[in-house]
mmCIF file of C-alpha atoms and ligand atoms in Angstrom:
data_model
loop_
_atom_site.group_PDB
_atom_site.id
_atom_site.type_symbol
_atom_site.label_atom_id
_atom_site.label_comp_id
_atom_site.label_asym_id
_atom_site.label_seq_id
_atom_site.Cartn_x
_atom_site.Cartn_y
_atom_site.Cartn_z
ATOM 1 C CA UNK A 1 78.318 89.390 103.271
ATOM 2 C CA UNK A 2 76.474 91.876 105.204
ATOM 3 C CA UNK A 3 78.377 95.170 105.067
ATOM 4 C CA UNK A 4 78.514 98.574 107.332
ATOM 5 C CA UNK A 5 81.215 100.929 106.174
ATOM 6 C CA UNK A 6 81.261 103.185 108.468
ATOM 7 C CA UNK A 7 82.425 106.849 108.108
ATOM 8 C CA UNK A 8 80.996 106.878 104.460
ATOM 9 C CA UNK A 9 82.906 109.958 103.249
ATOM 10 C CA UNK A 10 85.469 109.520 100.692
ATOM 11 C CA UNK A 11 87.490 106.612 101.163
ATOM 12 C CA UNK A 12 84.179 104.979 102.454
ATOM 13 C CA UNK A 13 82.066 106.224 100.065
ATOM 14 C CA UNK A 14 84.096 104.410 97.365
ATOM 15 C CA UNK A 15 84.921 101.065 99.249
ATOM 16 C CA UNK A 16 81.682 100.931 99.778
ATOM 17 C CA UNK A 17 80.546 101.142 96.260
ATOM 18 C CA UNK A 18 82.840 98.865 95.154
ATOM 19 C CA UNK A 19 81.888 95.957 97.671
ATOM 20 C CA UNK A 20 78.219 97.000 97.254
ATOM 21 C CA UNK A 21 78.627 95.316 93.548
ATOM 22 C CA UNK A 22 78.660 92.052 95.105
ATOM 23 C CA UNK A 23 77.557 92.659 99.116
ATOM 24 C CA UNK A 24 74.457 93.912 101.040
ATOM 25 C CA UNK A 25 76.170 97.179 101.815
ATOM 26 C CA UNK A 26 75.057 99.588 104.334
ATOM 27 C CA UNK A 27 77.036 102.943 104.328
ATOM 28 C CA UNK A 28 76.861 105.277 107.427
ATOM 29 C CA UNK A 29 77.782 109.106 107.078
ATOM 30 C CA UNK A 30 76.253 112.345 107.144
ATOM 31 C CA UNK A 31 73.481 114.098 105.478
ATOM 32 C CA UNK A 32 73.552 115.303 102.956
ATOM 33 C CA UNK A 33 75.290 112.752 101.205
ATOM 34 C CA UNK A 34 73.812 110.040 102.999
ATOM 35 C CA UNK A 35 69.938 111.255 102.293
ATOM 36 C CA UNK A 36 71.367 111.402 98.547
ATOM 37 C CA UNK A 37 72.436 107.927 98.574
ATOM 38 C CA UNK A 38 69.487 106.703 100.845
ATOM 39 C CA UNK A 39 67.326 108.575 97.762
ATOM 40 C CA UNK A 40 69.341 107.986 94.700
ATOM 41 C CA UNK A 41 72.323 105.601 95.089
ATOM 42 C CA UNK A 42 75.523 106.097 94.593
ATOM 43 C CA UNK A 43 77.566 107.760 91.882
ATOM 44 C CA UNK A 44 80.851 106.966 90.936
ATOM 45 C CA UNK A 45 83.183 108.331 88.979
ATOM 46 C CA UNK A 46 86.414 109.029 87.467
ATOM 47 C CA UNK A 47 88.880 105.436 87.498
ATOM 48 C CA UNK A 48 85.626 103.499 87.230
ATOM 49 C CA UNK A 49 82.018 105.260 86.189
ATOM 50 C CA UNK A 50 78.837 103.440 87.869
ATOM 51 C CA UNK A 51 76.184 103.562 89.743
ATOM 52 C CA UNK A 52 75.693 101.543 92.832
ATOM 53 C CA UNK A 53 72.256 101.039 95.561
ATOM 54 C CA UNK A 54 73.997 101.109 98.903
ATOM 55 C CA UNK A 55 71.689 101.514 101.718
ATOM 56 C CA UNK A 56 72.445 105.503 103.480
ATOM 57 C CA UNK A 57 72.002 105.918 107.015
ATOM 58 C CA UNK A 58 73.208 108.247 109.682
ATOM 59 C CA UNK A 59 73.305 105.599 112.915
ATOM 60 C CA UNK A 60 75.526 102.331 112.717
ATOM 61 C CA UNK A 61 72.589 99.294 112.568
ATOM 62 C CA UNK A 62 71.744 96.859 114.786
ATOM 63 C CA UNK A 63 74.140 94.319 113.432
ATOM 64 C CA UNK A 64 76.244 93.326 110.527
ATOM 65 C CA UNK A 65 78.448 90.646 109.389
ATOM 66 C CA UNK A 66 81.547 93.245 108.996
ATOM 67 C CA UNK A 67 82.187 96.682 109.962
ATOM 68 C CA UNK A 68 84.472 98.667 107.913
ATOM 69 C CA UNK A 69 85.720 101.962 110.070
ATOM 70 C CA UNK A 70 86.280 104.743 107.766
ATOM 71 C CA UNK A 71 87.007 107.838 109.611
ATOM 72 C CA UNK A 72 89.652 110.298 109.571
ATOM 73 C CA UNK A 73 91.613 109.118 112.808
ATOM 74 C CA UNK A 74 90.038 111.760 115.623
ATOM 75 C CA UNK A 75 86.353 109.958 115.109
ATOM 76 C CA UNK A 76 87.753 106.441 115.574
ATOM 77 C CA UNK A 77 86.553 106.763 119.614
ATOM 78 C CA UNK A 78 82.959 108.061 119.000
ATOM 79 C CA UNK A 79 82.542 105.518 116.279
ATOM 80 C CA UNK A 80 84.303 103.217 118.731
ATOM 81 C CA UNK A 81 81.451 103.771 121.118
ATOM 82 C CA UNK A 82 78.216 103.569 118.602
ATOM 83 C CA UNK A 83 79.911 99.749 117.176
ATOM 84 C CA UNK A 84 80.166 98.411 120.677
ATOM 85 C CA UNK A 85 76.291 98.409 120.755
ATOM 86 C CA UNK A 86 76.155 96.646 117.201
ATOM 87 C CA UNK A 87 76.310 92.848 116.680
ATOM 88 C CA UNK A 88 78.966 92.211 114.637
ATOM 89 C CA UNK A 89 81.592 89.324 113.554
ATOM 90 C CA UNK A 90 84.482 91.430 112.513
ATOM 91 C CA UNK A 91 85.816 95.126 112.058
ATOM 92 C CA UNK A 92 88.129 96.685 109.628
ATOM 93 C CA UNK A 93 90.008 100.197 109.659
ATOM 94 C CA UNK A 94 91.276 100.993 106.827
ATOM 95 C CA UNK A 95 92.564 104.314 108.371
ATOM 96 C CA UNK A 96 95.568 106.464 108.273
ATOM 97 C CA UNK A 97 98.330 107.050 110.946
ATOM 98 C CA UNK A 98 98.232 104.291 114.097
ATOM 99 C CA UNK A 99 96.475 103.598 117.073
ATOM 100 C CA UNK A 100 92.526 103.070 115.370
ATOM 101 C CA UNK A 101 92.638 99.642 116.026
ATOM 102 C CA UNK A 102 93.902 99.332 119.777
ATOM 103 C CA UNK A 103 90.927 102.171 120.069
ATOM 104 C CA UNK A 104 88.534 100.119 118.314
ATOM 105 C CA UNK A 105 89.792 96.551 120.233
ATOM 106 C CA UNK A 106 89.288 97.902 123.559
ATOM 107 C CA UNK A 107 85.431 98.971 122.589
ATOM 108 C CA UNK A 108 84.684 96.060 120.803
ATOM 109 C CA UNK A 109 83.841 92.517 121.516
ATOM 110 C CA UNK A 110 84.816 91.230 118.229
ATOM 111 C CA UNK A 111 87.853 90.990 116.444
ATOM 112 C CA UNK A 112 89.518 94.038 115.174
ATOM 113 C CA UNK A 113 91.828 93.648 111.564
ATOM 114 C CA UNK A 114 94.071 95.928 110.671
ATOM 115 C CA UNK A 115 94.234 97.674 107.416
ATOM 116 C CA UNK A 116 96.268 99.828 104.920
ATOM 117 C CA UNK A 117 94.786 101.596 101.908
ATOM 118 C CA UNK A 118 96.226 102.980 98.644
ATOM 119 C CA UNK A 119 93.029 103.468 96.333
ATOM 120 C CA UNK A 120 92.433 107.322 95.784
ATOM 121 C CA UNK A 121 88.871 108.887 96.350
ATOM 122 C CA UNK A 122 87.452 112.438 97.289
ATOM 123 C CA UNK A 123 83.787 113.201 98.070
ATOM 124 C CA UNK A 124 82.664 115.720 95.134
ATOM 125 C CA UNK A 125 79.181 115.990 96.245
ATOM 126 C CA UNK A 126 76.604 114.745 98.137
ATOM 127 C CA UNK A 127 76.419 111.215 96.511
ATOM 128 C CA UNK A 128 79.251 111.187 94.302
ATOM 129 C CA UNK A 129 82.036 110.008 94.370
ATOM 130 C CA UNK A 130 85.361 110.679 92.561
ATOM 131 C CA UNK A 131 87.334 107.138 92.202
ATOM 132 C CA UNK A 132 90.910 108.877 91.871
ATOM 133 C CA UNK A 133 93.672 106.341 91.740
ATOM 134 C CA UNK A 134 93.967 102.304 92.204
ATOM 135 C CA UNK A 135 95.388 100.718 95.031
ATOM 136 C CA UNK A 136 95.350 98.253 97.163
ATOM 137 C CA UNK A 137 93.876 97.404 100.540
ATOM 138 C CA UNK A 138 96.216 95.248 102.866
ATOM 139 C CA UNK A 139 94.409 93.835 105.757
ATOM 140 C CA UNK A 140 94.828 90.913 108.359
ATOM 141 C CA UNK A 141 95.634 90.415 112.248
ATOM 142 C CA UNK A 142 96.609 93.687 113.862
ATOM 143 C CA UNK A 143 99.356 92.085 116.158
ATOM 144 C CA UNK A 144 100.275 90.104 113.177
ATOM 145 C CA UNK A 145 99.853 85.865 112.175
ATOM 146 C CA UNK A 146 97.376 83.932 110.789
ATOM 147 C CA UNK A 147 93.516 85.271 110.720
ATOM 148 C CA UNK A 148 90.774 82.854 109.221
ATOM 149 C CA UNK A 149 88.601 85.872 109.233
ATOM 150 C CA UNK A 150 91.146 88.126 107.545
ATOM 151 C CA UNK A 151 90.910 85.413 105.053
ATOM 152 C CA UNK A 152 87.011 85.866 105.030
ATOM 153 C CA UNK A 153 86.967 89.953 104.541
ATOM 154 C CA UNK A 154 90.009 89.417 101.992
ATOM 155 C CA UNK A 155 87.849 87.027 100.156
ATOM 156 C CA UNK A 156 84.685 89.038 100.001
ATOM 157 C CA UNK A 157 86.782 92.206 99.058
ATOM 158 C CA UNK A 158 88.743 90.390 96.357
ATOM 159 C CA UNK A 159 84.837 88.855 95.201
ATOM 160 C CA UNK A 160 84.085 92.599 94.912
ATOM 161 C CA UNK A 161 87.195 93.554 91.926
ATOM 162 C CA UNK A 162 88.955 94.988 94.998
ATOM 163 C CA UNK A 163 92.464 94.532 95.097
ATOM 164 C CA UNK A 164 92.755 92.837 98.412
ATOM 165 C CA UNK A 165 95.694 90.988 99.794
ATOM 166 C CA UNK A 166 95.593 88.900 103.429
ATOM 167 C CA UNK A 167 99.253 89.828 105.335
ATOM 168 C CA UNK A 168 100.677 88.034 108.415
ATOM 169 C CA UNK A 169 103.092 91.037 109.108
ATOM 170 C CA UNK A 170 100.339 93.849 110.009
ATOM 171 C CA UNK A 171 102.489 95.546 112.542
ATOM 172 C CA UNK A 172 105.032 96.119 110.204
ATOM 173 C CA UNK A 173 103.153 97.058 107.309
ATOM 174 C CA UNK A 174 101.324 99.865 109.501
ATOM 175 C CA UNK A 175 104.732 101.256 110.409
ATOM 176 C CA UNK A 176 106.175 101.192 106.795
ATOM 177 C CA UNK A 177 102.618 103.156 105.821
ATOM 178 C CA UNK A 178 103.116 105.706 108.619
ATOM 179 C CA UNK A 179 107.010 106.154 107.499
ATOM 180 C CA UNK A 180 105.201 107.066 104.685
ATOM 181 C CA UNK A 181 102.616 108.814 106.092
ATOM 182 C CA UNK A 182 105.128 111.131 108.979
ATOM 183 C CA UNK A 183 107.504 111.146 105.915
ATOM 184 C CA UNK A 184 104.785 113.375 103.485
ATOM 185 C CA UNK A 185 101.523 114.374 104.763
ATOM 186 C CA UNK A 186 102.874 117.248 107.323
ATOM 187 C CA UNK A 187 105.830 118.051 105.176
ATOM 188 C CA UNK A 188 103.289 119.021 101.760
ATOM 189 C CA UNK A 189 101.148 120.463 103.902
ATOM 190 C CA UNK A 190 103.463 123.353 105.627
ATOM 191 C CA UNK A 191 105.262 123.527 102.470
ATOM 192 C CA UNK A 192 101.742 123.454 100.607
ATOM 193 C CA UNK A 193 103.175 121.585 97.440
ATOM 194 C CA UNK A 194 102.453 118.596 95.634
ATOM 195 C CA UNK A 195 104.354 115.032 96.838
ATOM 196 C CA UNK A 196 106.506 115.119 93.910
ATOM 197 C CA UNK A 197 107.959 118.088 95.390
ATOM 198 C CA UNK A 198 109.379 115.729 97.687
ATOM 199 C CA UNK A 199 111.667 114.088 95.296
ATOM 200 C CA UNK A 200 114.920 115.847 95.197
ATOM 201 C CA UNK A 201 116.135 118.630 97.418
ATOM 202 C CA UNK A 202 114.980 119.670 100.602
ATOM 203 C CA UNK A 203 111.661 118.561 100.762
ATOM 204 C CA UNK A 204 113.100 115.063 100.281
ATOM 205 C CA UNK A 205 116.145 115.087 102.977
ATOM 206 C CA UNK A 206 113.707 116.264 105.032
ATOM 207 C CA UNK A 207 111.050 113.266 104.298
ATOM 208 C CA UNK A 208 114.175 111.306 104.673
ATOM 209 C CA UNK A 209 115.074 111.775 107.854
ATOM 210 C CA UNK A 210 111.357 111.824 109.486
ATOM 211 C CA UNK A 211 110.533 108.889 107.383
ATOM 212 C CA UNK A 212 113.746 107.343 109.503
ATOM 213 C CA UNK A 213 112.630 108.963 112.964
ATOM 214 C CA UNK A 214 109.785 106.585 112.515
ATOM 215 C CA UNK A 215 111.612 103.388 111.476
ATOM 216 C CA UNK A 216 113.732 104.003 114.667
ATOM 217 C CA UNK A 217 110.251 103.987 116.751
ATOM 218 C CA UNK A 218 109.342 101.123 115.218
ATOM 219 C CA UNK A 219 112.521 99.231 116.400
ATOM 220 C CA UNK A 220 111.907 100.615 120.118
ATOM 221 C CA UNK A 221 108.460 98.887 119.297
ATOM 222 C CA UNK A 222 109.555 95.579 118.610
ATOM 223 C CA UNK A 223 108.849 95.794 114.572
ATOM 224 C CA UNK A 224 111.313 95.042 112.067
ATOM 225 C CA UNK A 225 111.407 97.967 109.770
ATOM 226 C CA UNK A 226 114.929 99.720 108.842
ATOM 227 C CA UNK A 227 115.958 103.152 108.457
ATOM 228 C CA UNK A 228 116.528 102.080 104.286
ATOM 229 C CA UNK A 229 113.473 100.501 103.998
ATOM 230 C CA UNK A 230 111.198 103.278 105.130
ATOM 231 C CA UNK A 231 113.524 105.955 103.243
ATOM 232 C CA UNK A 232 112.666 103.455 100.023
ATOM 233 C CA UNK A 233 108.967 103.263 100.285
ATOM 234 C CA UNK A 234 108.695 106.851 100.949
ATOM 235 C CA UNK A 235 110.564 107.666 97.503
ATOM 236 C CA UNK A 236 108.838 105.150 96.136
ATOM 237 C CA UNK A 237 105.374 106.371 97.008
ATOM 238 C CA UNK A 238 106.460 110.047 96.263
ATOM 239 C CA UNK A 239 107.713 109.239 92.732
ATOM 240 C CA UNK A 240 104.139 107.473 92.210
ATOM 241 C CA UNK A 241 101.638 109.811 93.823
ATOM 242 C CA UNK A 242 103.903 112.780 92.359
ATOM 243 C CA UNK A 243 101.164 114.487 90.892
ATOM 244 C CA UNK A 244 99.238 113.973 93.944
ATOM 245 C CA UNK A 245 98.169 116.667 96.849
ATOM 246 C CA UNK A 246 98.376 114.624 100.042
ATOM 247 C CA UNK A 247 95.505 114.469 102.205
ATOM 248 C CA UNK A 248 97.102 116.670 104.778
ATOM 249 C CA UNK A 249 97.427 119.787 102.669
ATOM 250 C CA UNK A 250 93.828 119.255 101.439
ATOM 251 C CA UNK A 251 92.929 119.455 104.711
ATOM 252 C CA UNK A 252 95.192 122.179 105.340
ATOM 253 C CA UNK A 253 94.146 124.207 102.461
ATOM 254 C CA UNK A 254 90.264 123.437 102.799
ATOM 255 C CA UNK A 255 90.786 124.514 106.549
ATOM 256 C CA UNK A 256 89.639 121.162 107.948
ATOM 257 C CA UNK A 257 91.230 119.169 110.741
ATOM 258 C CA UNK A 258 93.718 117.224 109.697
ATOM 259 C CA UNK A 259 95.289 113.886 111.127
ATOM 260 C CA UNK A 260 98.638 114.816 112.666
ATOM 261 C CA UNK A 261 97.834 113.601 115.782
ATOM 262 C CA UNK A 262 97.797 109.863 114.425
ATOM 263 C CA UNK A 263 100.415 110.491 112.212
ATOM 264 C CA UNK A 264 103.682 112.131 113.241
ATOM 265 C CA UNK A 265 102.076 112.762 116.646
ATOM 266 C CA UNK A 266 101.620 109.359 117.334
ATOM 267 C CA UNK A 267 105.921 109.073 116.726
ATOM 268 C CA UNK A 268 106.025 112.158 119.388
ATOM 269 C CA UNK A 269 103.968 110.176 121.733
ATOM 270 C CA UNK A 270 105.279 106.888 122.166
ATOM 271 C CA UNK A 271 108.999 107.535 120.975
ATOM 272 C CA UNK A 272 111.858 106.491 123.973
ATOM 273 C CA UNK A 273 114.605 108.951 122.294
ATOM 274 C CA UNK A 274 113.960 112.285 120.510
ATOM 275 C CA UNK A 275 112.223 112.333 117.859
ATOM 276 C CA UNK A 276 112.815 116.329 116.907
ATOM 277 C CA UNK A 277 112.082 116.126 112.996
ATOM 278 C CA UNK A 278 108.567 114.214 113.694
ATOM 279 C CA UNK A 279 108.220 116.736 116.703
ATOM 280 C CA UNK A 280 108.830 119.687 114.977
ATOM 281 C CA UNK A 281 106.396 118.688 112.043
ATOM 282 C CA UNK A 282 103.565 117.891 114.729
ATOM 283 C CA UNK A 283 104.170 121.509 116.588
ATOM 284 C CA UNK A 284 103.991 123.105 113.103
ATOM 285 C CA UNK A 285 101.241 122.043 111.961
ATOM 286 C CA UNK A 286 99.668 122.027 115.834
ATOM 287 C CA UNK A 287 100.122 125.847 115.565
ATOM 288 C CA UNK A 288 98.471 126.010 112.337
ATOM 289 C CA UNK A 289 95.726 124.556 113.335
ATOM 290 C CA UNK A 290 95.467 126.494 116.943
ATOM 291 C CA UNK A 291 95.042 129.947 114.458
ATOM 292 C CA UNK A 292 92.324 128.070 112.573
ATOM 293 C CA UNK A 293 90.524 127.644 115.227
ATOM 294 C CA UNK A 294 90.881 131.267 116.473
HETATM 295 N N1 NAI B 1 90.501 109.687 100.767
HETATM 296 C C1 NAI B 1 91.476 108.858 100.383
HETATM 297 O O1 NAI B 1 91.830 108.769 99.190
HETATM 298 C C2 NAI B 1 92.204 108.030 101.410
HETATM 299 C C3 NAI B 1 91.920 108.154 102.759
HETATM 300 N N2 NAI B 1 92.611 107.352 103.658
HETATM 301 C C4 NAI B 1 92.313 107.439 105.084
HETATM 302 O O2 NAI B 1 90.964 107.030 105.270
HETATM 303 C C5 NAI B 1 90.381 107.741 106.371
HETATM 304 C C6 NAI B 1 89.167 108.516 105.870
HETATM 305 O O3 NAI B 1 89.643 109.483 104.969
HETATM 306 P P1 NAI B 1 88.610 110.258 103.985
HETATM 307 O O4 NAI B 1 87.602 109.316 103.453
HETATM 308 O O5 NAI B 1 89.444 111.016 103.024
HETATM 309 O O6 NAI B 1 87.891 111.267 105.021
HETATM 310 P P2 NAI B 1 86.473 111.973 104.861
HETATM 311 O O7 NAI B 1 86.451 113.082 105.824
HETATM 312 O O8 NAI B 1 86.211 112.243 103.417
HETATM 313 O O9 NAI B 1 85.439 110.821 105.294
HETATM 314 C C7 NAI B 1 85.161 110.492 106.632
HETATM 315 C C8 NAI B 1 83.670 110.681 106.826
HETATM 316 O O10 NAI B 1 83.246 110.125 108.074
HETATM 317 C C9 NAI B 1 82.200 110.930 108.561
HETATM 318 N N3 NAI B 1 82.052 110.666 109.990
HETATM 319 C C10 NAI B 1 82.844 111.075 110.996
HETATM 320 N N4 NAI B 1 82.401 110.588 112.166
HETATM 321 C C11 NAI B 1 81.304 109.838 111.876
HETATM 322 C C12 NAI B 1 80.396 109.065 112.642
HETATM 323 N N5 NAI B 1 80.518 108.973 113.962
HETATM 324 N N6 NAI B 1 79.389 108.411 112.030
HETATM 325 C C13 NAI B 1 79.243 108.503 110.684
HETATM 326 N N7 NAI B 1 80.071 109.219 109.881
HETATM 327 C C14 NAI B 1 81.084 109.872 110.491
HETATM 328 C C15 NAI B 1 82.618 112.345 108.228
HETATM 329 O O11 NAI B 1 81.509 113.226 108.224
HETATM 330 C C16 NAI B 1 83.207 112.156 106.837
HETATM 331 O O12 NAI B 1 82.232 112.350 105.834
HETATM 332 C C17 NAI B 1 91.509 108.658 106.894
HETATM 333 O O13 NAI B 1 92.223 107.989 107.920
HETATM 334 C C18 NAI B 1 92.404 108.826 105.672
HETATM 335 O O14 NAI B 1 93.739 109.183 106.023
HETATM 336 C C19 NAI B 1 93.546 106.416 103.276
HETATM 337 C C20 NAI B 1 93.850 106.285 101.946
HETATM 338 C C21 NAI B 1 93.250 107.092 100.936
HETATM 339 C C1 KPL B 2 100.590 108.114 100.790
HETATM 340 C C2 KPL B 2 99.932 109.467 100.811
HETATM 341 C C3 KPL B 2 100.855 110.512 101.350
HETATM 342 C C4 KPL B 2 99.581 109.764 99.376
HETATM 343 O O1 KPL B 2 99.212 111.098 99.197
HETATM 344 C C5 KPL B 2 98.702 109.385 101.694
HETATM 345 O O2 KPL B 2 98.384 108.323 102.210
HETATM 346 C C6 KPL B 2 97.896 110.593 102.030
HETATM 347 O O3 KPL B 2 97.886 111.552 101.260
HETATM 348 O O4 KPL B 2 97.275 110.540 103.138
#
């Protein structure tokens, strides 16, 4: 399978040097990890050491058989706008927080899958990789069914040792993750402590009840996910990644933009009743970022 990941920074970076063990993988990002790749490959380390030849480029090509959209959340409308030029058969996010795919739909002529990522990876330097936890990637129709081309990508992902599984629920599986995601990301970040902080005390009534502000959404939204459900997965997911800094508060701490607006942003913005735990999250770390940029 012919393969642009696109957004070839971390997450990217690693997907794409997994599937570029058994695909014709073009990764597009920035120099000057891209003119390291485009010059000597790809390094990856840490859960798995190797080297792999991805192709590096800056611009999305002319065409490929599937794009993989691997931005942080705020880039998912420029890159929107560069695919809708490019011939391809299929996209993938595999992004954080909601709304990618809708964004991605409406620029795009073919179909758009929706994913969910667990695997771990941080860009160390420009082309290397750090491969920093196992996962799994969840992907199929973004309004949910059957998808003979989710099959396809699920197929070629699972050909390349990834740990790939097709799902007919999509909707509801991008919910649980962003109960997750509203539950932990904003609440390390302000509190600038690791996710295992999250287990007892505070820190966890408070994932608690955000992590239920965002079940209750998903209700209004027509998606079956309850209040114990998305409580469970975010316990679940704190007690595993407890060692973990979320990708909020490395944002946070390296000063970068982070993804609130996807995340508990996205509860604030299409919520029918008050959200106030979600809200007060997003204006936090809203304000935090306003000084940054001062
Ligand atoms: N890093 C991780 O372990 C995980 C990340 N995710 C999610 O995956 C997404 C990406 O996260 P990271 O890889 O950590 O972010 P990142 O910032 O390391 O990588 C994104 C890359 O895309 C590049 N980029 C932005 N716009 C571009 C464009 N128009 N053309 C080409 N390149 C462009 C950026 O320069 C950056 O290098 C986020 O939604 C994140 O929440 C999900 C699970 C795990
Ligand atoms: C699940 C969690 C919170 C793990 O850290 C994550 O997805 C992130 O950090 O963005």
């Amino acid at each position: 399978m012919d393969i642009a990941v696109v957004g070839a920074g971390s997450l990217g970076s690693l997907l794409g040097g997994l599937l570029a063990r058994e695909h014709d993988v073009t990764l597009v990002g920035r120099d000057p990890h891209m003119e390291r790749v485009a010059s000597d490959g790809l390094r990856v380390r840490g859960v798995e050491q190797f080297h792999s030849e991805p192709a590096g480029r800056t611009d999305v090509p002319a065409s490929a058989d599937l794009a993989v959209v691997a931005v942080k959340s705020d880039d998912t409308a420029a890159v929107a706008e560069q695919l809708a030029d490019c011939d391809l058969e299929v996209c993938l996010s595999v992004q954080n927080g909601m709304g990618n795919e809708e964004i991605l739909a409406d620029a795009l002529s073919c179909p758009v899958l929706a994913g969910t990522c667990t695997y771990g990876a941080r860009l160390e330097e420009p082309g290397t990789v750090a491969f920093t936890g196992r996962g799994e990637v969840v992907l199929g129709a973004r309004e949910g069914g059957e998808s003979a081309v989710g099959q396809r990508v699920g197929a070629a992902f699972t050909e390349a040792g990834i740990d790939a599984t097709v799902a007919t629920d999509m909707p509801r599986r991008l919910w649980a993750k962003l109960a997750v995601n509203t539950a932990i990301n904003a609440t390390t970040a302000l509190a600038r402590v690791e996710n295992g902080a999250l287990a007892d005390g505070p820190g966890a009534d408070l994932a608690a009840d955000a992590a239920r502000e965002t079940a209750r959404v998903a209700r209004e939204q027509g998606v079956d996910l309850t209040d114990e459900r998305a409580v469970a997965l975010t316990r679940q997911v704190v007690r595993d990644t407890a060692a973990n800094r979320s990708s909020m508060l490395e944002d946070v701490a390296a000063g970068r933009p982070t993804e609130i607006d996807a995340i508990n942003g996205y509860v604030v913005r299409v919520a029918e009743e008050p959200v106030p735990v979600n809200e007060t999250l997003t204006r936090l770390v809203r304000t935090w970022a306003a000084g940054r940029d001062e």
